[in-house]
Amino acid sequence: MEVGKNSEKKVESEEDINQDRSSDNEDSGDSKDIRLTLMEEVLLLGLKDKEGYTSFWNDCISSGLRGGILIELAMRGRIYLEPPTMRKKRLLDRKVLLKSDSPTGDVLLDETLKHIKATEPTETVQTWIELLTGETWNPFKLQYQLRNVRERIAKNLVEKGILTTEKQNFLLFDMTTHPVTNTTEKQRLVKKLQDSVLERWVNDPQRMDKRTLALLVLAHSSDVLENVFSSLTDDKYDVAMNRAKDLVELDPEVEGTKHSATEMIWAVLAAFNKS
């Protein structure tokens, strides 16, 4: 019996390692030097390069970053959606379950993982996005709110040499800003998304690179997709926006059931469509 248990644990740990490796290796054509999480990529796309802050009018990026955390955890093999049943077929009805509580090395991911592990009964994707954002009427669940998320992600990008930290003086207050210093890395990211809906367009989300698909969904939900396509010519801009729009307007319930689909991506999109 002991031998059996040990072998099971070994298999599980090997699966976790393979999950992390696959998440690292999915974009084989990208830079090998800098690895960014989905949250870091979304924030980088939303930041004004010289000013170092996101648009004051963007109230979508907070929930978008929380959705990115859930997708990142799922792609690293830490969480998953409970299997569908007769009563719970829809993505939004199914609970988020813990697969592995082994640390990821990212503070925000590990903090979220700790919350998911400690929560009983389990919650849905939409509820988790609301809890992590602090949009809950239940005072006993305010403890699940992730605080200073943008600043913490920005500090990660500073440590990775992509942003720097400055103080800017506005009329009534001082604000910490994070201008982009590594424009090459941001342009690489922008080019990857542009190519995914132009030169490399496959017209089938199941054939797309999973992280690129997730980033397109999150960029749209965070209202930063305009930033990605703004440098294109008018004709290419229209094509890119229309294809991205067609992608996020697909039925998540249908796409999530297809072979090799990453359910968490479609569950997060379904949650944003409903909110």
Coordinates of C-alpha atoms in Angstrom, one line a residue:
M1 CA 0.0 0.0 0.0
E2 CA 2.8 2.4 0.9
V3 CA 4.6 1.7 -2.3
G4 CA 1.3 2.4 -4.2
K5 CA 0.8 5.7 -2.4
N6 CA 4.3 6.8 -3.0
S7 CA 4.1 6.0 -6.7
E8 CA 0.9 8.0 -7.0
K9 CA 2.5 11.0 -5.3
K10 CA 5.4 10.7 -7.7
V11 CA 3.1 10.6 -10.7
E12 CA 1.3 13.7 -9.4
S13 CA 4.5 15.6 -8.8
E14 CA 5.7 14.7 -12.3
E15 CA 2.4 16.0 -13.8
D16 CA 2.9 19.3 -12.0
I17 CA 6.4 19.7 -13.3
N18 CA 5.2 18.9 -16.8
Q19 CA 2.4 21.4 -16.5
D20 CA 4.8 24.1 -15.6
R21 CA 7.2 23.1 -18.4
S22 CA 4.4 23.1 -20.9
S23 CA 3.2 26.6 -19.9
D24 CA 6.8 27.8 -20.3
N25 CA 7.3 26.2 -23.7
E26 CA 4.0 26.9 -25.4
D27 CA 5.3 30.0 -27.2
S28 CA 8.4 28.4 -28.6
G29 CA 9.0 31.2 -31.0
D30 CA 9.1 33.9 -28.3
S31 CA 11.9 35.3 -26.3
K32 CA 13.5 32.7 -24.1
D33 CA 15.0 35.3 -21.7
I34 CA 11.8 36.8 -20.2
R35 CA 8.8 34.8 -19.0
L36 CA 5.7 36.8 -18.3
T37 CA 2.5 35.7 -16.6
L38 CA -0.8 36.5 -18.3
M39 CA -1.5 39.2 -15.7
E40 CA 1.9 40.8 -16.5
E41 CA 1.2 40.8 -20.2
V42 CA -2.3 42.3 -19.8
L43 CA -0.9 45.1 -17.6
L44 CA 2.0 45.8 -19.9
L45 CA -0.5 46.1 -22.9
G46 CA -2.6 48.5 -20.8
L47 CA 0.2 50.8 -19.7
K48 CA 1.0 54.0 -21.5
D49 CA 4.7 53.6 -22.5
K50 CA 6.0 57.0 -21.4
E51 CA 3.5 58.0 -18.7
G52 CA 3.6 54.6 -17.0
Y53 CA 0.0 54.2 -15.9
T54 CA -3.2 52.7 -17.4
S55 CA -6.1 54.9 -18.6
F56 CA -8.0 56.5 -15.8
W57 CA -11.2 55.6 -17.6
N58 CA -10.4 51.9 -17.8
D59 CA -12.6 50.2 -15.1
C60 CA -12.4 46.7 -16.7
I61 CA -8.7 45.9 -16.2
S62 CA -9.1 45.0 -12.5
S63 CA -11.4 42.1 -13.2
G64 CA -9.4 41.2 -16.3
L65 CA -6.3 40.7 -14.2
R66 CA -8.2 38.5 -11.7
G67 CA -9.5 36.4 -14.7
G68 CA -5.9 36.1 -15.8
I69 CA -4.9 34.7 -12.4
L70 CA -7.5 31.9 -12.7
I71 CA -6.4 31.0 -16.2
E72 CA -2.7 31.1 -15.3
L73 CA -3.4 28.8 -12.3
A74 CA -5.4 26.4 -14.5
M75 CA -2.7 26.3 -17.2
R76 CA -0.1 25.5 -14.6
G77 CA -2.1 22.6 -13.4
R78 CA -3.1 24.0 -10.0
I79 CA -6.9 24.4 -10.4
Y80 CA -9.6 23.0 -12.7
L81 CA -13.3 23.1 -13.2
E82 CA -15.4 20.3 -11.7
P83 CA -16.6 17.8 -14.3
P84 CA -20.0 18.5 -15.9
T85 CA -23.0 16.7 -14.5
M86 CA -26.7 16.6 -15.5
R87 CA -27.4 19.4 -13.1
K88 CA -24.2 21.4 -13.7
K89 CA -23.5 21.4 -17.4
R90 CA -22.8 25.2 -17.9
L91 CA -19.3 26.5 -17.3
L92 CA -20.7 29.2 -15.0
D93 CA -22.4 26.6 -12.8
R94 CA -19.3 24.5 -12.2
K95 CA -17.0 25.0 -9.2
V96 CA -13.3 25.8 -9.3
L97 CA -11.5 22.8 -7.6
L98 CA -7.9 22.5 -6.4
K99 CA -5.6 20.1 -8.2
S100 CA -2.3 21.0 -6.6
D101 CA -1.3 23.4 -3.9
S102 CA 2.4 23.4 -4.7
P103 CA 3.8 26.9 -4.9
T104 CA 4.1 28.6 -8.3
G105 CA 6.8 31.1 -7.3
D106 CA 4.4 34.0 -8.1
V107 CA 3.1 35.8 -5.0
L108 CA -0.4 36.7 -6.5
L109 CA -0.9 33.2 -7.9
D110 CA 0.1 31.6 -4.6
E111 CA -2.1 33.9 -2.6
T112 CA -5.1 33.1 -4.8
L113 CA -4.2 29.4 -4.5
K114 CA -4.2 29.6 -0.7
H115 CA -7.7 31.2 -0.8
I116 CA -9.1 28.6 -3.1
K117 CA -7.7 25.8 -0.9
A118 CA -9.2 27.3 2.2
T119 CA -12.7 28.0 0.8
E120 CA -15.5 25.6 1.7
P121 CA -17.9 25.3 0.0
T122 CA -16.2 25.8 -3.4
E123 CA -17.0 28.7 -5.6
T124 CA -17.6 29.3 -9.4
V125 CA -15.3 31.2 -11.7
Q126 CA -17.6 34.2 -11.7
T127 CA -17.8 34.3 -7.9
W128 CA -14.0 34.0 -7.7
I129 CA -13.4 37.0 -10.0
E130 CA -15.8 39.0 -7.9
L131 CA -14.2 37.9 -4.6
L132 CA -10.7 38.6 -5.8
T133 CA -11.7 42.0 -7.1
G134 CA -13.5 42.8 -3.8
E135 CA -17.0 43.1 -5.5
T136 CA -18.9 41.2 -2.8
W137 CA -21.7 42.2 -0.4
N138 CA -20.6 39.5 2.1
P139 CA -18.4 41.1 4.7
F140 CA -17.0 37.7 5.7
K141 CA -15.6 37.2 2.2
L142 CA -13.8 40.6 1.9
Q143 CA -10.6 38.7 3.1
Y144 CA -10.4 37.1 -0.4
Q145 CA -9.8 40.5 -2.1
L146 CA -6.4 40.8 -3.7
R147 CA -5.0 44.2 -2.9
N148 CA -2.7 46.5 -4.8
V149 CA -2.7 44.1 -7.7
R150 CA -1.6 46.5 -10.4
E151 CA 1.2 47.8 -8.3
R152 CA 2.4 44.3 -7.4
I153 CA 2.3 43.2 -11.0
A154 CA 4.2 46.4 -12.0
K155 CA 6.9 45.7 -9.5
N156 CA 7.3 42.2 -11.0
L157 CA 7.8 43.8 -14.4
V158 CA 10.3 46.3 -12.9
E159 CA 12.3 43.3 -11.5
K160 CA 12.2 41.7 -14.9
G161 CA 13.7 44.8 -16.4
I162 CA 10.7 45.8 -18.5
L163 CA 9.4 48.8 -16.5
T164 CA 11.0 51.4 -14.2
T165 CA 9.6 53.3 -11.2
E166 CA 9.0 57.0 -11.1
K167 CA 7.0 59.6 -9.1
Q168 CA 4.7 61.9 -11.0
N169 CA 3.2 65.0 -9.5
F170 CA -0.5 65.6 -10.4
L171 CA -2.4 68.7 -9.2
L172 CA -3.7 67.1 -6.0
F173 CA -1.5 64.1 -5.4
D174 CA 1.7 62.3 -6.2
M175 CA 1.4 59.0 -8.0
T176 CA 3.9 56.2 -8.5
T177 CA 4.2 55.4 -12.2
H178 CA 6.0 52.7 -14.2
P179 CA 7.1 53.8 -17.6
V180 CA 8.2 51.1 -20.1
T181 CA 11.9 50.8 -20.5
N182 CA 12.1 47.5 -22.4
T183 CA 10.1 48.6 -25.5
T184 CA 11.4 45.6 -27.4
E185 CA 9.6 43.1 -25.1
K186 CA 6.3 45.1 -25.3
Q187 CA 6.6 45.3 -29.1
R188 CA 7.2 41.5 -29.3
L189 CA 4.0 41.0 -27.3
V190 CA 2.0 43.4 -29.4
K191 CA 3.4 41.8 -32.6
K192 CA 2.5 38.3 -31.4
L193 CA -1.2 39.3 -30.8
Q194 CA -1.4 41.2 -34.1
D195 CA 0.0 38.2 -36.0
S196 CA -2.4 35.9 -34.3
V197 CA -5.4 37.6 -36.0
L198 CA -3.6 38.6 -39.2
E199 CA -0.6 36.6 -40.7
R200 CA -1.1 33.6 -38.4
W201 CA -4.9 33.6 -38.3
V202 CA -6.3 30.0 -38.3
N203 CA -10.0 30.8 -37.9
D204 CA -10.3 28.1 -35.2
P205 CA -9.6 28.8 -31.5
Q206 CA -8.8 25.1 -30.9
R207 CA -5.9 25.4 -33.2
M208 CA -4.5 28.6 -31.7
D209 CA -1.7 28.7 -29.1
K210 CA -3.6 28.5 -25.8
R211 CA -1.7 31.3 -24.1
T212 CA -2.2 33.6 -27.1
L213 CA -6.0 32.7 -27.1
A214 CA -6.1 33.4 -23.4
L215 CA -4.3 36.8 -23.8
L216 CA -6.7 37.9 -26.6
V217 CA -9.7 37.0 -24.4
L218 CA -8.2 38.9 -21.4
A219 CA -7.0 41.9 -23.5
H220 CA -10.6 42.3 -24.8
S221 CA -12.2 41.9 -21.4
S222 CA -9.7 44.3 -19.9
D223 CA -10.4 46.9 -22.7
V224 CA -6.7 47.1 -23.8
L225 CA -7.1 45.4 -27.3
E226 CA -7.3 48.9 -28.9
N227 CA -3.8 49.5 -27.6
V228 CA -2.6 46.3 -29.4
F229 CA -4.0 47.2 -32.8
S230 CA -3.6 51.0 -32.8
S231 CA -0.3 50.9 -34.8
L232 CA -1.9 48.9 -37.7
T233 CA -3.0 50.5 -41.0
D234 CA -6.7 51.2 -41.3
D235 CA -7.4 48.1 -43.4
K236 CA -5.4 45.8 -41.1
Y237 CA -6.9 47.4 -38.0
D238 CA -10.4 46.6 -39.2
V239 CA -9.6 43.0 -40.1
A240 CA -7.8 42.5 -36.7
M241 CA -10.7 44.0 -34.7
N242 CA -13.3 42.1 -36.6
R243 CA -11.5 38.7 -36.1
A244 CA -10.9 39.4 -32.5
K245 CA -14.6 40.3 -32.1
D246 CA -15.7 37.2 -33.8
L247 CA -13.4 35.2 -31.5
V248 CA -14.8 36.6 -28.2
E249 CA -18.4 36.4 -29.5
L250 CA -18.2 32.6 -29.9
D251 CA -20.3 30.6 -27.5
P252 CA -18.1 29.6 -24.6
E253 CA -20.4 26.7 -23.7
V254 CA -19.8 25.2 -27.2
E255 CA -16.1 26.0 -27.4
G256 CA -15.4 24.7 -23.9
T257 CA -16.7 21.2 -24.7
K258 CA -14.5 20.7 -27.8
H259 CA -11.5 18.4 -27.7
S260 CA -8.3 19.8 -26.3
A261 CA -10.1 23.0 -25.2
T262 CA -8.9 24.8 -22.1
E263 CA -12.1 25.1 -20.1
M264 CA -10.9 27.9 -17.8
I265 CA -10.3 30.3 -20.7
W266 CA -13.9 29.9 -21.9
A267 CA -15.3 29.9 -18.3
V268 CA -13.6 33.3 -17.7
L269 CA -14.9 34.6 -21.0
A270 CA -18.4 33.4 -20.0
A271 CA -18.1 35.2 -16.7
F272 CA -17.1 38.5 -18.4
N273 CA -19.9 38.2 -20.9
K274 CA -22.4 37.8 -18.0
S275 CA -21.1 40.6 -15.8

